[in-house]
Short mmCIF file of C-alpha atoms and ligand atoms in Angstrom, two decimals:
data_model
loop_
_atom_site.label_atom_id
_atom_site.label_comp_id
_atom_site.label_asym_id
_atom_site.label_seq_id
_atom_site.Cartn_x
_atom_site.Cartn_y
_atom_site.Cartn_z
CA MET A 16 -33.50 -27.74 46.47
CA ASN A 17 -33.27 -26.57 42.87
CA SER A 18 -32.00 -29.90 41.57
CA LEU A 19 -34.70 -31.69 43.59
CA GLN A 20 -37.24 -29.32 42.04
CA ASN A 21 -35.89 -30.02 38.56
CA ARG A 22 -35.74 -33.80 39.10
CA ARG A 23 -39.48 -33.73 39.74
CA PHE A 24 -39.99 -32.72 36.09
CA VAL A 25 -37.70 -35.24 34.37
CA ARG A 26 -40.33 -37.97 34.00
CA PRO A 27 -43.23 -35.71 32.96
CA ARG A 28 -40.93 -34.14 30.33
CA LYS A 29 -39.99 -37.57 28.94
CA LYS A 30 -43.66 -38.53 28.88
CA LEU A 31 -44.45 -35.34 26.95
CA ILE A 32 -41.88 -36.24 24.28
CA GLU A 33 -43.47 -39.70 23.91
CA THR A 34 -46.89 -38.06 23.56
CA LEU A 35 -45.59 -35.74 20.81
CA ARG A 36 -43.99 -38.68 19.02
CA LYS A 37 -47.30 -40.60 19.13
CA LYS A 38 -49.11 -37.54 17.76
CA GLY A 39 -46.82 -37.59 14.72
CA ILE A 40 -43.86 -35.30 15.47
CA LYS A 41 -40.89 -36.90 13.72
CA ASP A 42 -38.07 -34.34 13.77
CA GLU A 43 -35.76 -35.58 16.54
CA ARG A 44 -34.12 -32.15 16.85
CA VAL A 45 -37.50 -30.61 17.66
CA LEU A 46 -38.29 -33.35 20.19
CA GLN A 47 -34.91 -32.89 21.80
CA ALA A 48 -35.38 -29.12 22.03
CA ILE A 49 -38.76 -29.57 23.71
CA GLY A 50 -37.20 -32.10 26.06
CA THR A 51 -34.56 -29.56 27.08
CA ILE A 52 -36.64 -26.48 27.89
CA PRO A 53 -37.88 -26.03 31.49
CA ARG A 54 -41.48 -25.18 30.52
CA HIS A 55 -42.55 -25.19 34.19
CA LYS A 56 -40.44 -22.07 34.74
CA LEU A 57 -42.49 -20.19 32.14
CA VAL A 58 -45.80 -20.61 33.97
CA ASP A 59 -47.12 -19.72 37.40
CA THR A 60 -46.07 -22.12 40.20
CA ALA A 61 -49.74 -23.05 40.67
CA LEU A 62 -49.59 -24.58 37.15
CA HIS A 63 -46.33 -26.53 37.65
CA ASN A 64 -48.19 -29.85 37.83
CA LYS A 65 -49.59 -29.19 34.33
CA ALA A 66 -46.44 -27.72 32.77
CA TYR A 67 -45.61 -30.93 30.85
CA HIS A 68 -49.17 -31.78 29.87
CA ASP A 69 -49.75 -31.30 26.17
CA THR A 70 -51.99 -28.26 26.67
CA ALA A 71 -51.84 -24.49 26.33
CA LEU A 72 -51.66 -22.69 29.71
CA PRO A 73 -52.43 -19.10 30.76
CA ILE A 74 -49.51 -16.64 31.02
CA GLY A 75 -51.44 -13.45 31.87
CA MET A 76 -52.81 -10.61 29.70
CA GLY A 77 -55.41 -13.10 28.40
CA GLN A 78 -52.63 -14.94 26.51
CA THR A 79 -51.29 -18.50 26.58
CA ILE A 80 -48.07 -20.45 26.29
CA SER A 81 -48.82 -22.60 23.22
CA GLN A 82 -49.58 -26.32 23.48
CA PRO A 83 -46.26 -28.24 23.07
CA TYR A 84 -47.71 -30.18 20.11
CA THR A 85 -48.49 -26.89 18.35
CA VAL A 86 -44.98 -25.54 19.00
CA ALA A 87 -43.47 -28.81 17.74
CA ALA A 88 -45.70 -28.93 14.63
CA GLN A 89 -44.99 -25.31 13.66
CA THR A 90 -41.25 -25.73 14.25
CA GLU A 91 -41.19 -28.93 12.19
CA LEU A 92 -42.94 -27.14 9.31
CA LEU A 93 -40.29 -24.40 9.35
CA GLU A 94 -37.61 -27.00 8.44
CA ILE A 95 -34.88 -24.91 10.04
CA ILE A 96 -31.25 -25.29 9.07
CA LYS A 97 -28.77 -24.27 11.78
CA GLY A 98 -27.80 -20.60 11.46
CA GLU A 99 -30.95 -19.53 9.58
CA LYS A 100 -32.58 -16.23 10.49
CA ILE A 101 -36.07 -16.82 11.91
CA LEU A 102 -38.72 -14.28 12.90
CA GLU A 103 -41.39 -15.21 15.41
CA ILE A 104 -44.58 -13.18 15.76
CA GLY A 105 -46.02 -13.48 19.29
CA THR A 106 -43.18 -14.00 21.78
CA GLY A 107 -45.62 -14.72 24.64
CA SER A 108 -43.76 -16.72 27.30
CA GLY A 109 -40.63 -17.15 25.14
CA TYR A 110 -41.18 -20.93 24.84
CA GLN A 111 -41.31 -21.14 21.02
CA CYS A 112 -38.44 -18.68 20.89
CA MET A 113 -36.32 -21.01 23.06
CA VAL A 114 -37.15 -24.00 20.82
CA LEU A 115 -35.94 -21.99 17.80
CA CYS A 116 -32.73 -21.07 19.67
CA GLU A 117 -32.17 -24.74 20.58
CA LEU A 118 -32.27 -25.56 16.84
CA GLY A 119 -29.42 -23.11 16.27
CA ALA A 120 -31.51 -20.42 14.58
CA ASP A 121 -30.71 -16.72 14.73
CA VAL A 122 -33.98 -15.64 16.35
CA TYR A 123 -35.99 -12.39 16.22
CA SER A 124 -39.32 -12.15 17.97
CA VAL A 125 -42.08 -9.51 18.25
CA GLU A 126 -44.69 -9.27 21.04
CA ARG A 127 -47.45 -6.66 21.34
CA HIS A 128 -47.72 -6.76 25.16
CA SER A 129 -44.76 -5.07 26.84
CA LYS A 130 -45.36 -6.99 30.10
CA LEU A 131 -44.94 -10.33 28.27
CA TYR A 132 -41.95 -8.97 26.35
CA HIS A 133 -40.15 -8.06 29.62
CA ARG A 134 -40.94 -11.41 31.22
CA ALA A 135 -39.81 -13.41 28.16
CA LYS A 136 -36.64 -11.34 27.88
CA GLU A 137 -35.75 -12.11 31.49
CA ALA A 138 -36.50 -15.85 31.05
CA LEU A 139 -34.34 -16.07 27.92
CA ARG A 140 -31.50 -14.34 29.73
CA GLU A 141 -31.87 -16.60 32.78
CA PHE A 142 -31.69 -19.78 30.66
CA GLY A 143 -28.84 -18.47 28.51
CA TYR A 144 -30.71 -18.07 25.20
CA LYS A 145 -29.82 -15.21 22.86
CA ALA A 146 -32.60 -13.70 20.73
CA MET A 147 -33.56 -10.22 19.58
CA LEU A 148 -36.94 -9.21 21.02
CA LYS A 149 -39.10 -6.15 20.58
CA VAL A 150 -42.51 -4.79 21.47
CA GLY A 151 -44.54 -4.01 18.38
CA ASP A 152 -47.19 -5.02 15.89
CA GLY A 153 -45.94 -8.26 14.37
CA THR A 154 -48.51 -8.13 11.54
CA LEU A 155 -46.04 -5.69 9.99
CA GLY A 156 -43.09 -8.06 10.52
CA TRP A 157 -39.71 -6.58 11.54
CA SER A 158 -38.38 -4.91 8.42
CA ALA A 159 -35.10 -3.75 10.00
CA TYR A 160 -33.73 -7.31 10.01
CA ALA A 161 -35.53 -8.70 6.92
CA PRO A 162 -35.28 -10.89 4.89
CA TYR A 163 -35.85 -14.02 6.97
CA ASP A 164 -35.37 -17.71 6.14
CA GLY A 165 -38.43 -18.50 8.20
CA ILE A 166 -41.31 -16.66 9.89
CA VAL A 167 -43.60 -18.33 12.42
CA VAL A 168 -46.80 -16.69 13.59
CA THR A 169 -48.04 -17.99 16.93
CA ALA A 170 -51.46 -16.30 16.93
CA GLY A 171 -54.43 -16.85 14.60
CA ALA A 172 -54.63 -14.48 11.61
CA PRO A 173 -57.75 -13.56 9.57
CA VAL A 174 -55.62 -13.40 6.39
CA VAL A 175 -51.92 -13.77 5.50
CA PRO A 176 -50.32 -10.37 6.23
CA GLU A 177 -48.61 -9.18 3.04
CA ASP A 178 -45.68 -7.60 4.90
CA LEU A 179 -44.72 -11.04 6.24
CA VAL A 180 -44.50 -12.75 2.85
CA LYS A 181 -42.53 -9.77 1.53
CA GLN A 182 -40.00 -10.18 4.35
CA LEU A 183 -39.17 -13.77 3.31
CA ASN A 184 -35.92 -14.68 1.62
CA ILE A 185 -36.17 -16.65 -1.64
CA GLY A 186 -36.59 -20.18 -0.28
CA GLY A 187 -37.97 -18.75 2.98
CA ARG A 188 -41.02 -20.30 4.69
CA LEU A 189 -43.90 -18.58 6.50
CA VAL A 190 -45.83 -20.83 8.90
CA ILE A 191 -49.08 -19.19 9.93
CA PRO A 192 -52.51 -20.27 11.25
CA VAL A 193 -55.27 -18.57 9.23
CA GLY A 194 -59.01 -18.68 9.86
CA ASP A 195 -61.81 -17.32 12.04
CA ASP A 196 -61.98 -17.14 15.85
CA GLU A 197 -63.13 -20.79 16.13
CA LYS A 198 -60.34 -22.56 14.24
CA GLN A 199 -57.45 -21.82 11.93
CA MET A 200 -55.78 -23.80 9.14
CA MET A 201 -52.01 -24.13 9.51
CA MET A 202 -50.51 -22.81 6.30
CA ARG A 203 -46.98 -22.84 4.95
CA ILE A 204 -46.09 -20.30 2.29
CA THR A 205 -42.72 -20.71 0.60
CA ARG A 206 -41.19 -17.91 -1.44
CA VAL A 207 -40.08 -19.79 -4.53
CA SER A 208 -38.75 -16.77 -6.45
CA GLU A 209 -39.03 -12.97 -6.33
CA ASN A 210 -42.75 -13.05 -7.26
CA GLU A 211 -43.75 -16.71 -6.84
CA TYR A 212 -45.07 -18.39 -3.72
CA LYS A 213 -46.07 -21.98 -2.99
CA GLN A 214 -48.95 -22.46 -0.55
CA GLU A 215 -49.57 -25.62 1.49
CA GLU A 216 -52.31 -26.39 4.02
CA PHE A 217 -52.01 -28.70 7.02
CA ASN A 218 -54.28 -29.34 10.05
CA HIS A 219 -56.68 -27.12 11.97
CA PHE A 220 -55.56 -25.53 15.24
CA LYS A 221 -57.00 -23.04 17.72
CA PHE A 222 -54.95 -19.96 18.60
CA VAL A 223 -55.48 -16.67 20.43
CA PRO A 224 -56.07 -13.89 17.86
CA LEU A 225 -53.34 -12.02 16.00
CA ILE A 226 -54.27 -8.43 16.81
CA GLY A 227 -52.85 -5.58 14.75
CA GLU A 228 -52.99 -3.38 11.67
CA LYS A 229 -52.96 -6.39 9.29
CA GLY A 230 -54.66 -8.78 11.73
CA TRP A 231 -57.82 -8.66 13.88
CA GLY A 232 -59.01 -5.38 15.44
CA GLU A 233 -58.58 -4.77 19.19
N1 LIG B 1 -45.05 -18.19 21.08
C1 LIG B 1 -45.68 -18.02 22.35
C2 LIG B 1 -45.11 -18.96 23.38
O1 LIG B 1 -44.33 -19.85 23.03
O2 LIG B 1 -45.43 -18.78 24.56
C3 LIG B 1 -47.17 -18.18 22.19
C4 LIG B 1 -47.91 -17.06 22.76
S1 LIG B 1 -49.61 -16.84 22.45
C5 LIG B 1 -50.27 -18.29 21.81
C6 LIG B 1 -49.60 -15.67 21.11
C7 LIG B 1 -48.95 -14.36 21.40
O3 LIG B 1 -49.09 -13.51 20.26
C8 LIG B 1 -49.53 -13.59 22.58
O4 LIG B 1 -48.50 -13.33 23.50
C9 LIG B 1 -50.05 -12.30 21.96
O5 LIG B 1 -49.93 -11.18 22.79
C10 LIG B 1 -49.17 -12.19 20.73
N2 LIG B 1 -49.70 -11.34 19.65
C11 LIG B 1 -50.95 -11.25 19.17
N3 LIG B 1 -51.01 -10.36 18.16
C12 LIG B 1 -49.75 -9.89 17.98
C13 LIG B 1 -49.14 -8.95 17.10
N4 LIG B 1 -49.83 -8.30 16.14
N5 LIG B 1 -47.83 -8.71 17.22
C14 LIG B 1 -47.08 -9.35 18.17
N6 LIG B 1 -47.59 -10.23 19.04
C15 LIG B 1 -48.91 -10.51 18.95
#
């Protein structure tokens, strides 16, 4: 039954990878990671037929599992080398977290909703992924394990939280969508030296808000 269930998703998953390729995702490791993860198991069964569409889907608490293209684009911008320490802000369903694990990163992830944290933790365990998760305000980063080689923020921020740039290693990259509640510019900030940062801007995206002390208010 399970293998029959899984076989049903093989073609839609392949189609999704082709869609991402057409939209400009080039990193084969990222495409392979997305092609490996059973996204349908991270959403309600009523949404299984849409699990491999390139769209965000609801996961409860007013939150979403990010659109696969967004996950792929953010992961590509992180330019992860196997074994690097990566912090994710906004664990949500655990999908992005799993993609980071597939790339061989040492993953840390913070989620503000404890219900989502528990669900993601269980999903990661079930699929055999190892990551450190916690409930907290990710706008403050996770100082206990800093510095990080990469930080990815999966919710839209009004400004770049200072604590996050400070928790980057020299050479570390912060990938973060910044803007208002309508749209956000994907930014990559690289810590070039102790006090120097390089800032790059990419495309516009639309995320749920980053809520916290250094983000949006409740
Ligand atoms: N990475 C998630 C995934 O793959 O499913 C995307 C989840 S959703 C687009 C963004 C998440 O960020 C939500 O789960 C939301 O609760 C969380 N979030 C928002 N503000 C946060 C904060 N300050 N700290 C931690 N998580 C936050």
